[in-house]
CSV table of C-alpha atoms and ligand atoms in Angstrom, one decimal:
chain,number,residue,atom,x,y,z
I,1,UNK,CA,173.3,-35.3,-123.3
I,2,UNK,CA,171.8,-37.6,-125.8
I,3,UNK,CA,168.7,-36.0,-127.3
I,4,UNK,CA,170.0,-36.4,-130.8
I,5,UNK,CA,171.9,-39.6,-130.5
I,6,UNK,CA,170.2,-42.8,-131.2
I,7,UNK,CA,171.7,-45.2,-128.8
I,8,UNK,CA,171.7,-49.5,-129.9
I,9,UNK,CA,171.0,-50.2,-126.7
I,10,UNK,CA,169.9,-48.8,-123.8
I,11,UNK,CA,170.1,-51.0,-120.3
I,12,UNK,CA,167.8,-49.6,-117.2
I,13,UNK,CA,169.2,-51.1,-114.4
I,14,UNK,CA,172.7,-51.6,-112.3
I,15,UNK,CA,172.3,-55.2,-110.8
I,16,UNK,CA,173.7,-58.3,-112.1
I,17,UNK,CA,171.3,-58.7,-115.0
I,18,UNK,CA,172.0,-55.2,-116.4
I,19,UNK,CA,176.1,-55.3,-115.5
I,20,UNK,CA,176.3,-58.6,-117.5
I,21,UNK,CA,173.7,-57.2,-120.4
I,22,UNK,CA,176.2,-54.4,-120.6
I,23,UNK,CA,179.2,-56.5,-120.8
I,24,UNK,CA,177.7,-58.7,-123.5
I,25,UNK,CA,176.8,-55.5,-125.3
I,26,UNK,CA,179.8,-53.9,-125.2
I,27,UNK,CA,181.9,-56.6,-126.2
I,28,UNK,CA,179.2,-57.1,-129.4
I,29,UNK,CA,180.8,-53.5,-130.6
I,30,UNK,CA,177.2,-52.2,-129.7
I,31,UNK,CA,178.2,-49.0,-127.6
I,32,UNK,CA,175.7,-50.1,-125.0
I,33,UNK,CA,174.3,-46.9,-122.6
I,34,UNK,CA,173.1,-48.0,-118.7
I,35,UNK,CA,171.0,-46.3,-116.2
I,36,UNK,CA,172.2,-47.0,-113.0
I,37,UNK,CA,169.8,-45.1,-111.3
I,38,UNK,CA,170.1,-42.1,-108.7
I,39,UNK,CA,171.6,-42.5,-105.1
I,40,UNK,CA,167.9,-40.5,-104.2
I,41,UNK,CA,166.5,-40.6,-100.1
I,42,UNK,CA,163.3,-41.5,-102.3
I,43,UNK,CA,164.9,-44.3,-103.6
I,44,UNK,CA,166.6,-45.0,-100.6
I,45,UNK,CA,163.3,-45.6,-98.7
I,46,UNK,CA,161.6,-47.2,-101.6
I,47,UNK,CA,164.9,-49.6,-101.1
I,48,UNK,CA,165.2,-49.2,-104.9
I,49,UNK,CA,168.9,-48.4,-104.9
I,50,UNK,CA,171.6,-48.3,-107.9
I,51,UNK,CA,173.4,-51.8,-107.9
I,52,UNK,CA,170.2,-53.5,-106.9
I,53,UNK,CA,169.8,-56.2,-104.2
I,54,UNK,CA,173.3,-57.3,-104.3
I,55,UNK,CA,174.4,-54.4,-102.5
I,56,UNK,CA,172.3,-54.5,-99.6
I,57,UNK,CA,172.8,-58.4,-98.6
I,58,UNK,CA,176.0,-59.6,-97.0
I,59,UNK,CA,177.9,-62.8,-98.5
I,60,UNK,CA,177.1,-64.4,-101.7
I,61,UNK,CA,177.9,-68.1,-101.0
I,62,UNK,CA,176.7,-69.3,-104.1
I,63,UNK,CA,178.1,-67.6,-106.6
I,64,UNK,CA,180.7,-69.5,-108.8
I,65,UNK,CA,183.9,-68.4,-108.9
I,66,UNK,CA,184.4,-66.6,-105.5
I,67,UNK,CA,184.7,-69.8,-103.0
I,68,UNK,CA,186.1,-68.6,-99.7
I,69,UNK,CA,189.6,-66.5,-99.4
I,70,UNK,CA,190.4,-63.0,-98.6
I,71,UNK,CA,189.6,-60.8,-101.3
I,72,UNK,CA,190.2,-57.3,-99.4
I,73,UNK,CA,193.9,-57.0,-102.0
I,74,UNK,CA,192.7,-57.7,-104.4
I,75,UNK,CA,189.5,-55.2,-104.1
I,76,UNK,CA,191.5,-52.5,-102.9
I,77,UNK,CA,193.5,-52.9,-106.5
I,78,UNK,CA,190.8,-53.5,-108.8
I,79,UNK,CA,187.9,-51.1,-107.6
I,80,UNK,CA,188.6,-47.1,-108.0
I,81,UNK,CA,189.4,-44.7,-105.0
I,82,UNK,CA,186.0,-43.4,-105.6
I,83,UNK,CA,184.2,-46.3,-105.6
I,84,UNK,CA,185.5,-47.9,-102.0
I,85,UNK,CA,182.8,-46.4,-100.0
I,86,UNK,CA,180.6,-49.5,-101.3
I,87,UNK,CA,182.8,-52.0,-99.8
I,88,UNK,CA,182.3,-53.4,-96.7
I,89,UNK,CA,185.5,-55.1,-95.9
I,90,UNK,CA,185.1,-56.1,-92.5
I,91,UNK,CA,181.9,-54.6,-91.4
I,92,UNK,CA,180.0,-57.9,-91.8
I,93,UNK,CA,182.1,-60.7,-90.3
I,94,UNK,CA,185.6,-61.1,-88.2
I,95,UNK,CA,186.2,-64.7,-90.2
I,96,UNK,CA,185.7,-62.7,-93.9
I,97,UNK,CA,188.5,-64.2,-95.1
I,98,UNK,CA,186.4,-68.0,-94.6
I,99,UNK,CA,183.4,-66.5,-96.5
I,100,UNK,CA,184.4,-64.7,-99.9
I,101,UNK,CA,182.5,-62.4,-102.0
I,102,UNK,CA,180.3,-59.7,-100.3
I,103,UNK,CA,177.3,-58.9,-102.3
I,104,UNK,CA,178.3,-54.9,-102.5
I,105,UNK,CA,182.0,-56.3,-103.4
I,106,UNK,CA,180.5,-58.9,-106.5
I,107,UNK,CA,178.2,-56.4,-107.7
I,108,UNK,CA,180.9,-53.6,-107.5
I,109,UNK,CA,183.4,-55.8,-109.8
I,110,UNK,CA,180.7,-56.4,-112.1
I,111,UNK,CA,180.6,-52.2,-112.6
I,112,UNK,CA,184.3,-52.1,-113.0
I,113,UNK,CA,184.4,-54.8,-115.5
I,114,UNK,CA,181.4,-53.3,-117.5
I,115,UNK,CA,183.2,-50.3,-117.3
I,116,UNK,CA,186.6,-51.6,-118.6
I,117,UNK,CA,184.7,-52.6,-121.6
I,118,UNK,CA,183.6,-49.1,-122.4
I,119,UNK,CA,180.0,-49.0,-121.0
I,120,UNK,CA,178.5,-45.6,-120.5
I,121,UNK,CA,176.9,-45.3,-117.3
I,122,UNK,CA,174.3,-42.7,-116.7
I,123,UNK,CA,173.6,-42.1,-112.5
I,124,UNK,CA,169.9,-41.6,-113.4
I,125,UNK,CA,166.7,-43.1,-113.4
I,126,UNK,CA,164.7,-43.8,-116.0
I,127,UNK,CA,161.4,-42.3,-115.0
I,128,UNK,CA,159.1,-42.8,-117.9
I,129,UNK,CA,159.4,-45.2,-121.1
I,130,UNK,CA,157.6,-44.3,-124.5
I,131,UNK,CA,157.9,-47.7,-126.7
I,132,UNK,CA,155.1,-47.2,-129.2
I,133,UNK,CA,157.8,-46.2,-131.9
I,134,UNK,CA,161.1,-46.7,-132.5
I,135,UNK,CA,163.5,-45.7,-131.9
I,136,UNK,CA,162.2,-46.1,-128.5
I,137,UNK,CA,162.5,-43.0,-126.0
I,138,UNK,CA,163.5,-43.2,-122.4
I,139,UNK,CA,163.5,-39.9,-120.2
I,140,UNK,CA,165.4,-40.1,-117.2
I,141,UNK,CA,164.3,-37.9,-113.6
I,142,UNK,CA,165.9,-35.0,-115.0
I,143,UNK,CA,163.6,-35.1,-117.6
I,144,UNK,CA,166.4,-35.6,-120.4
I,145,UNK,CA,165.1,-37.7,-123.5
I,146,UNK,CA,167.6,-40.3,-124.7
I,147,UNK,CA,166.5,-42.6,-127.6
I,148,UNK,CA,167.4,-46.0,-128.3
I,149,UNK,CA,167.1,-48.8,-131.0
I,150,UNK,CA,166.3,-51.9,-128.5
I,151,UNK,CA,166.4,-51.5,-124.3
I,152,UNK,CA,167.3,-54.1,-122.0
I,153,UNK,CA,164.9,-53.6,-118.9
I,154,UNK,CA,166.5,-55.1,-115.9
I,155,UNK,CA,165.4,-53.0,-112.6
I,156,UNK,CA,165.5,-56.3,-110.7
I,157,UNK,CA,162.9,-56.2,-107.4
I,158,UNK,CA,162.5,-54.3,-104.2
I,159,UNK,CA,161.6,-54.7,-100.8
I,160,UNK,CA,157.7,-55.6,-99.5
I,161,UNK,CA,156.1,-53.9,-96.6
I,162,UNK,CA,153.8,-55.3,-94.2
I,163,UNK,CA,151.1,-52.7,-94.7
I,164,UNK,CA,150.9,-51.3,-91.9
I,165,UNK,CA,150.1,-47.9,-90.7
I,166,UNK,CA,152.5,-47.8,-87.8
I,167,UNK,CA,155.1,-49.2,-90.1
I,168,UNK,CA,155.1,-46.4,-92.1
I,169,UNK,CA,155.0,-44.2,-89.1
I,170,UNK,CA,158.4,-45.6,-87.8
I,171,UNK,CA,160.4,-45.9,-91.4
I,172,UNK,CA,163.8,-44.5,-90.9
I,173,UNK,CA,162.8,-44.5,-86.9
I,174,UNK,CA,163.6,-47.7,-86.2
I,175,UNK,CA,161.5,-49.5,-89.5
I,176,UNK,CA,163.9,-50.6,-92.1
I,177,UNK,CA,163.9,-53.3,-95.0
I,178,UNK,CA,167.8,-53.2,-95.2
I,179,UNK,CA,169.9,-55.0,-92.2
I,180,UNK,CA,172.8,-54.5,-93.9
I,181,UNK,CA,172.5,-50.6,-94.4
I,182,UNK,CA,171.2,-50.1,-91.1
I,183,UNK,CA,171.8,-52.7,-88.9
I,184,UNK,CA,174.7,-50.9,-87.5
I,185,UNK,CA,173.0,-47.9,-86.2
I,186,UNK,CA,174.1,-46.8,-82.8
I,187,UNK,CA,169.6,-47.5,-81.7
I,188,UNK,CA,170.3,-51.3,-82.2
I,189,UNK,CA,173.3,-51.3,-80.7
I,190,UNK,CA,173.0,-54.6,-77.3
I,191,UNK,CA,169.3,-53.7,-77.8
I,192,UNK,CA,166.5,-56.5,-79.0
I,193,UNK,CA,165.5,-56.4,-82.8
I,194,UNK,CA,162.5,-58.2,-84.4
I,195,UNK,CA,163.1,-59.6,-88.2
I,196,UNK,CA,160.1,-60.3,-90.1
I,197,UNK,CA,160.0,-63.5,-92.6
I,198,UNK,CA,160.5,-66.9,-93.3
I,199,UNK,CA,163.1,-66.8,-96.3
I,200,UNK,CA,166.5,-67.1,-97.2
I,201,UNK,CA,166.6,-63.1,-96.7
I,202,UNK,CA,165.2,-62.6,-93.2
I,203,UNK,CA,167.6,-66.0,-92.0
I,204,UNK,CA,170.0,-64.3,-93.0
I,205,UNK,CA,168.9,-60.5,-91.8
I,206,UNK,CA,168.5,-62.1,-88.2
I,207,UNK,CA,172.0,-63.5,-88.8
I,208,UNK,CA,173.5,-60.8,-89.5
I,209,UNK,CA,171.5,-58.7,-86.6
I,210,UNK,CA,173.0,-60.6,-83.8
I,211,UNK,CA,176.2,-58.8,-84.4
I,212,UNK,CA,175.2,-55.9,-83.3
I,213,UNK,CA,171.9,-56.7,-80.8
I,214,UNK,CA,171.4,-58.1,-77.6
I,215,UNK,CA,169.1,-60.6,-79.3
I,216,UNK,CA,167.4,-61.3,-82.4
I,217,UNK,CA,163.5,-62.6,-82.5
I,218,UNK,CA,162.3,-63.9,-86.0
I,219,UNK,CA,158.8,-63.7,-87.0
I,220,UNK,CA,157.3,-66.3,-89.3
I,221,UNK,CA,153.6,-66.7,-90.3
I,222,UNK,CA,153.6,-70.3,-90.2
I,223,UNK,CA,155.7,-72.5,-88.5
I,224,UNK,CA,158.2,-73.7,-91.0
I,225,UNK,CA,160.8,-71.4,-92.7
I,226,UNK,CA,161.1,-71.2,-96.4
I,227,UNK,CA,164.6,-70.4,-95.9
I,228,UNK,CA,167.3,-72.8,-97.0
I,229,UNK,CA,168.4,-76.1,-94.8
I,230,UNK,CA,171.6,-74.1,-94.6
I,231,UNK,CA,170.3,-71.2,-93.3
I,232,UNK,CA,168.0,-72.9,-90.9
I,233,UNK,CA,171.1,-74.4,-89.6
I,234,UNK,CA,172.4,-71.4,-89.2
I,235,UNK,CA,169.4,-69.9,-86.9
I,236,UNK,CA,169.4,-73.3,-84.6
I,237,UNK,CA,172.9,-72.9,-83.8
I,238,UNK,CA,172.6,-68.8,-83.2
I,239,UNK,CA,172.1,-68.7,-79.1
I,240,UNK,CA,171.1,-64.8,-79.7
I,241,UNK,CA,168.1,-65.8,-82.2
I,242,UNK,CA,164.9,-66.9,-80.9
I,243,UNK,CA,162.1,-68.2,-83.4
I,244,UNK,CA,158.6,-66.7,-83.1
I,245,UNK,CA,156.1,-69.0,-85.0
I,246,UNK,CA,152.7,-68.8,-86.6
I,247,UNK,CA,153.6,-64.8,-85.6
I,248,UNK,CA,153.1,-61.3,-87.6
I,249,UNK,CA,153.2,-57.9,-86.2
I,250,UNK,CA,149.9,-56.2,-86.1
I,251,UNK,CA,151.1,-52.8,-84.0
I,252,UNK,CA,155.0,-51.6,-84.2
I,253,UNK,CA,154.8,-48.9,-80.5
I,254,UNK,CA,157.4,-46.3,-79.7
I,255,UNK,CA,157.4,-42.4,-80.2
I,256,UNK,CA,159.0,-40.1,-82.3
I,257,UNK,CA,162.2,-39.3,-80.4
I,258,UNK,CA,162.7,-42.7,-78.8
I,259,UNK,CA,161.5,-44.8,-82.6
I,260,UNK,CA,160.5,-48.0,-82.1
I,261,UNK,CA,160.3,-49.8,-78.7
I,262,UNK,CA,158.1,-52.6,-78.6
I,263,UNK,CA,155.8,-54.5,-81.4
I,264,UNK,CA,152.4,-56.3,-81.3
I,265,UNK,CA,152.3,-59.6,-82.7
I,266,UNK,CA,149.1,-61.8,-83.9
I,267,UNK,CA,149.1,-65.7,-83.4
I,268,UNK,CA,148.2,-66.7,-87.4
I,269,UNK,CA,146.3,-69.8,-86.0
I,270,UNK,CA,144.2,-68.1,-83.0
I,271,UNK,CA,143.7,-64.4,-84.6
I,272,UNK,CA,141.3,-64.0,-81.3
I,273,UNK,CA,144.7,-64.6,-79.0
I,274,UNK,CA,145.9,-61.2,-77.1
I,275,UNK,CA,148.5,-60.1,-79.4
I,276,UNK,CA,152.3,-61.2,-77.8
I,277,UNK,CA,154.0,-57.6,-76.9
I,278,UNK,CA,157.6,-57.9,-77.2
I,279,UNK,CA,160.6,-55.2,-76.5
I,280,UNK,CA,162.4,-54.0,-79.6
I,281,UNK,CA,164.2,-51.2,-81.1
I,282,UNK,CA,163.7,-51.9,-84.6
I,283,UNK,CA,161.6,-53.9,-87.0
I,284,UNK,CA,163.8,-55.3,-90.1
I,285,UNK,CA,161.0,-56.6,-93.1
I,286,UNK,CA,162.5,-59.6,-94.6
I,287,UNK,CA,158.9,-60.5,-97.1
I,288,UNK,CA,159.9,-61.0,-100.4
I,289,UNK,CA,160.4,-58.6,-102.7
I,290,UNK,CA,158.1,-56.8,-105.6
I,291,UNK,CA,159.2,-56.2,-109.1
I,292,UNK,CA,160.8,-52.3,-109.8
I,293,UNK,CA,158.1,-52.4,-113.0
I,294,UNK,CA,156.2,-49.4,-112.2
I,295,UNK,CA,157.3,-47.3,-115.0
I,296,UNK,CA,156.5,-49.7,-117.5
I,297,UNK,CA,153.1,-49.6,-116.8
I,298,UNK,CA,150.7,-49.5,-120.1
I,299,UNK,CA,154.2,-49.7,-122.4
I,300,UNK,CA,154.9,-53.5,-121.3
I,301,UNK,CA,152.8,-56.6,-120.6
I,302,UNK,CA,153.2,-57.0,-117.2
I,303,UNK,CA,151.8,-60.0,-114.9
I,304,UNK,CA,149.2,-59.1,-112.0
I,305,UNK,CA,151.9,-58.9,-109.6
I,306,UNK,CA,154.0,-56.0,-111.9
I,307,UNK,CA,156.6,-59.0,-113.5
I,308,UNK,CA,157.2,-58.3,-117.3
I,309,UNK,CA,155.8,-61.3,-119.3
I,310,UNK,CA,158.2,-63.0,-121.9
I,311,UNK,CA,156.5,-63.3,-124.6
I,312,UNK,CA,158.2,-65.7,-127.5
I,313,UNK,CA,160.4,-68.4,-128.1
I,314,UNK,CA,163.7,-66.0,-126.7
I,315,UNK,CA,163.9,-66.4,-123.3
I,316,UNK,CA,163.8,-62.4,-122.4
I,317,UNK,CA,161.3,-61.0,-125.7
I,318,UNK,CA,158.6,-58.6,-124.5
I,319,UNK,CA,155.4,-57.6,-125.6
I,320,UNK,CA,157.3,-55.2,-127.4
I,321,UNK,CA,159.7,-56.4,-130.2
I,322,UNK,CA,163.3,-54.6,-129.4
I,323,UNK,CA,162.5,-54.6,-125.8
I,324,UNK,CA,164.0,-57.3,-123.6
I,325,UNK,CA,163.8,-57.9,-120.0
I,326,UNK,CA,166.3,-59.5,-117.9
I,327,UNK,CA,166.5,-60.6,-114.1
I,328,UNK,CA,164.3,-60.4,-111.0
I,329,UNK,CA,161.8,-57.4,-112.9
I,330,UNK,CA,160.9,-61.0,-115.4
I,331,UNK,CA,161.7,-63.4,-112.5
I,332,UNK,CA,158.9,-64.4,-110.2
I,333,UNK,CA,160.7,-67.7,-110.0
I,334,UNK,CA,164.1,-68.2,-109.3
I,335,UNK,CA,165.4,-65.0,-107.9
I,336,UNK,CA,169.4,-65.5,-108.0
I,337,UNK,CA,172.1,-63.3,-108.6
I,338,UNK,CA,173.7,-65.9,-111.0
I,339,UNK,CA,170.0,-66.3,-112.9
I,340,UNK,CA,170.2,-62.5,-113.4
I,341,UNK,CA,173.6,-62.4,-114.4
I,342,UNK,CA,172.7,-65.3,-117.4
I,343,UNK,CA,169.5,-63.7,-117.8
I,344,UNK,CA,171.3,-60.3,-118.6
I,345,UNK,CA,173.8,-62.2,-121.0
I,346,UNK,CA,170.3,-63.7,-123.0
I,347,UNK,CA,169.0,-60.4,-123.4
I,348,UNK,CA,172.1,-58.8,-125.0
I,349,UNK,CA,172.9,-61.9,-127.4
I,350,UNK,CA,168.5,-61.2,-128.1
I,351,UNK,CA,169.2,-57.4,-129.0
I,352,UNK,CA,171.8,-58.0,-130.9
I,353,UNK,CA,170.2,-60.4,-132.8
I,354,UNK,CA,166.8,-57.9,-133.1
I,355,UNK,CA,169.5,-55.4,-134.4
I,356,UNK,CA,171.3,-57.3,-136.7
I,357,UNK,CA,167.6,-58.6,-137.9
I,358,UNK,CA,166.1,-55.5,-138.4
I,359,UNK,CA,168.7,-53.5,-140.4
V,401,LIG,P1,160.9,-65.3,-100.2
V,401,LIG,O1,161.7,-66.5,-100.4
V,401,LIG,O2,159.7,-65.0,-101.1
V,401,LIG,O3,160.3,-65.3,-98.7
V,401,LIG,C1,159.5,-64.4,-98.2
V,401,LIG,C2,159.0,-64.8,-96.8
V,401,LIG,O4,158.2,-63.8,-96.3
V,401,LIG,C3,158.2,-66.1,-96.8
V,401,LIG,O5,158.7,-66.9,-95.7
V,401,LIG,C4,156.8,-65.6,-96.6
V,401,LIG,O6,156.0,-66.5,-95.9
V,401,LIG,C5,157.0,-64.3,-95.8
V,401,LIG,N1,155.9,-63.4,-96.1
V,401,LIG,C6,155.4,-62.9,-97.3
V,401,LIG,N2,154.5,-62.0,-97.2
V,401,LIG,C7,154.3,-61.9,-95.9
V,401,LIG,C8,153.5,-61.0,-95.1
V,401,LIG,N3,152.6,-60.2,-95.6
V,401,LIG,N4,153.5,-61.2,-93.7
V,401,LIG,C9,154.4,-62.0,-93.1
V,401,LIG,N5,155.3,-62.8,-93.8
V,401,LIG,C10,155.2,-62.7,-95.2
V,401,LIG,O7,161.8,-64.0,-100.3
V,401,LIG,P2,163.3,-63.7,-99.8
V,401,LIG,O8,163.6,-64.3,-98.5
V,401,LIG,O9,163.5,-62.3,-100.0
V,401,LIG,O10,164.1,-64.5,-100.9
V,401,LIG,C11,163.9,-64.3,-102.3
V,401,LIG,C12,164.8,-65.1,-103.2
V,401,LIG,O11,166.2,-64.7,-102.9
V,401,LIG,C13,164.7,-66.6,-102.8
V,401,LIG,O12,164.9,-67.3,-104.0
V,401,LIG,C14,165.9,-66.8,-101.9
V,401,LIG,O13,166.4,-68.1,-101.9
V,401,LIG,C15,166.9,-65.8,-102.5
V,401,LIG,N6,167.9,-65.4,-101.5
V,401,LIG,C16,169.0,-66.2,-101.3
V,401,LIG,C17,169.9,-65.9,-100.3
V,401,LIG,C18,171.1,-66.7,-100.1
V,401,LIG,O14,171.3,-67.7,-100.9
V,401,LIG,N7,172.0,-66.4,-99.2
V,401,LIG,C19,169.7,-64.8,-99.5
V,401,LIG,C20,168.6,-64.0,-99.7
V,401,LIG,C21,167.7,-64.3,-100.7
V,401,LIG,P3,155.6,-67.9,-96.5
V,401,LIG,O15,156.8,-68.8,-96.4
V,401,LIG,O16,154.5,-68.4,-95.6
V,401,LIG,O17,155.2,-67.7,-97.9
């Protein structure tokens, strides 16, 4: 499509970083391109899906501007017919209208509004990067070249595994990094489930878990959460969560028709302990989550655990002058939606500026 065309700027990424990049871009009269990336069962696994994290966690509490109300209307108006699918509506909670914004909903609005202000969205990834020249050249999985005067990277972060080997064995079988995409399956259904983590994500996995299991253990290396007080709440008060300390799986057990059945897990403080066998039907990895920088590798100065590394006084320069990076791909730190979303706003007010500079 664009092998001739010389594009301002090119944004890799769909979450709130690269929505609100686009926006500011657009709005700037720069024409702005965005890789969303592809709806792939390689991605999919890799939990690297278009519209980022956003649209695989359930409410966003802390997000200004959507306090609590009943926003179904008002989605079903704004969002295309196409585009519904991504909605939950009221798979996550009978009281939605006390809670607000879903994270598929916010992230979804962000789309439409990026799309109102003429953003070109290309349902590919970007598989490889060549920024030793410019114009810079992207070429997406189809191996299309597109070229581009400054690029916003903003691929956000992706799920952590444990590492182990039976983990890998029981992926789609029971494994999974993504309560809300598969929480729902029929093999959880009034069975037990084991949630592995100590932060805000896997409090709020095992939260959302007991909706559809019989009970909901939570596995945490030491034995205080990292999670938010709120969220701690939260667990105390859940009757179907029960709290596994100084606990991490060493063995996930089952077979390949029945998937996962029962886990092994190691006492962090007495490694020599027997391990505690428990009954469960799935394993949900809730362990942080690991920059989506791979790509980049040898075009970017990355940090040693794959972050991009700003590199001047503007908050999102690279190492590469016309490249900018915005949200959790550059944010070992903070990690927030609405961080993202201002990051993504820096970056497009910075390639502007790099533009207007170097004309
Ligand atoms: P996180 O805060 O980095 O927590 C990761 C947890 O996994 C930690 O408790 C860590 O243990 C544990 N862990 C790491 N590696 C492990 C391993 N190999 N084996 C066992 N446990 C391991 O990640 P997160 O929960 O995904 O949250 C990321 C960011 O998003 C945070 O800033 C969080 O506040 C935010 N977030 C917010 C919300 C919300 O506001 N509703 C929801 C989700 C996420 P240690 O504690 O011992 O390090």
């Amino acid at each position: 499509m664009n092998e001739v065309t010389t594009q301002n700027v090119a944004i890799i990424g769909s979450g709130p970083a690269g929505w609100t990049a686009a926006i500011y871009a657009a709005r700037a009269a720069l024409e702005p391109i965005l890789f969303e990336g592809a709806l792939t069962p390689e991605n999919q696994d890799a939990g690297r899906l278009p519209m980022g994290q956003l649209a695989t966690t359930t409410y966003v509490e802390n997000y200004p501007g959507f306090p609590a109300g009943d926003l179904r209307e008002y989605l079903k108006t704004t969002i295309a017919e196409e585009r519904q699918y991504a909605l939950p509506y009221d798979t996550f909670d009978d009281d939605a209208s006390k809670r607000g914004v879903s994270g598929p909903a916010l992230v979804e609005l962000m789309r439409k509004q990026a799309l109102d202000c003429g953003v070109r969205v290309v349902s590919e990834d970007v598989a490889k990067v060549d920024f030793s020249k410019r114009p810079f050249k992207l070429i997406d999985s189809n191996g299309d070249e597109y070229f581009a005067r400054s690029v916003i990277v903003a691929t956000g972060a992706s799920a952590r595994w444990l590492g182990l080997t039976s983990e890998e064995l029981f992926k789609n079988n029971g494994v999974s990094a993504c309560a809300v995409c598969d929480g729902a399956l029929p093999r959880f259904y009034k069975r037990p489930i084991l949630v592995v983590g100590g932060g805000d994500s896997a409090a709020e996995d095992a939260l959302y878990l007991t909706k559809f299991a019989s009970k909901v253990y939570l596995a945490h290396r030491r034995d205080q959460l990292r999670a938010s007080n709120v969220m701690q709440k939260r667990l105390r008060e859940n009757p179907k969560v029960e709290l596994l300390w100084n606990r991490v799986p060493t063995e996930i057990l089952g077979s390949s028709e029945k998937g996962v059945e029962r886990v092994k897990l190691a006492n962090t403080l007495d490694l020599k302990e027997a391990p505690l066998e428990i009954e469960a039907s799935g394993v949900f990895v809730a362990i942080g989550r690991r920059p989506n920088t791979e790509f980049l590798e040898g075009a970017l100065n990355l940090d040693a655990n794959g972050f991009i590394l700003h590199e001047s006084a503007s908050a999102t320069a690279t190492s590469v002058p016309g490249v900018f990076a915005a949200g959790d791909c550059a944010d070992s730190r903070y990690r927030q939606a609405i961080v993202a979303a201002g990051s993504g706003a820096c970056a497009a007010l910075d390639a502007e500026r790099f533009l207007m500079e170097s004309e």
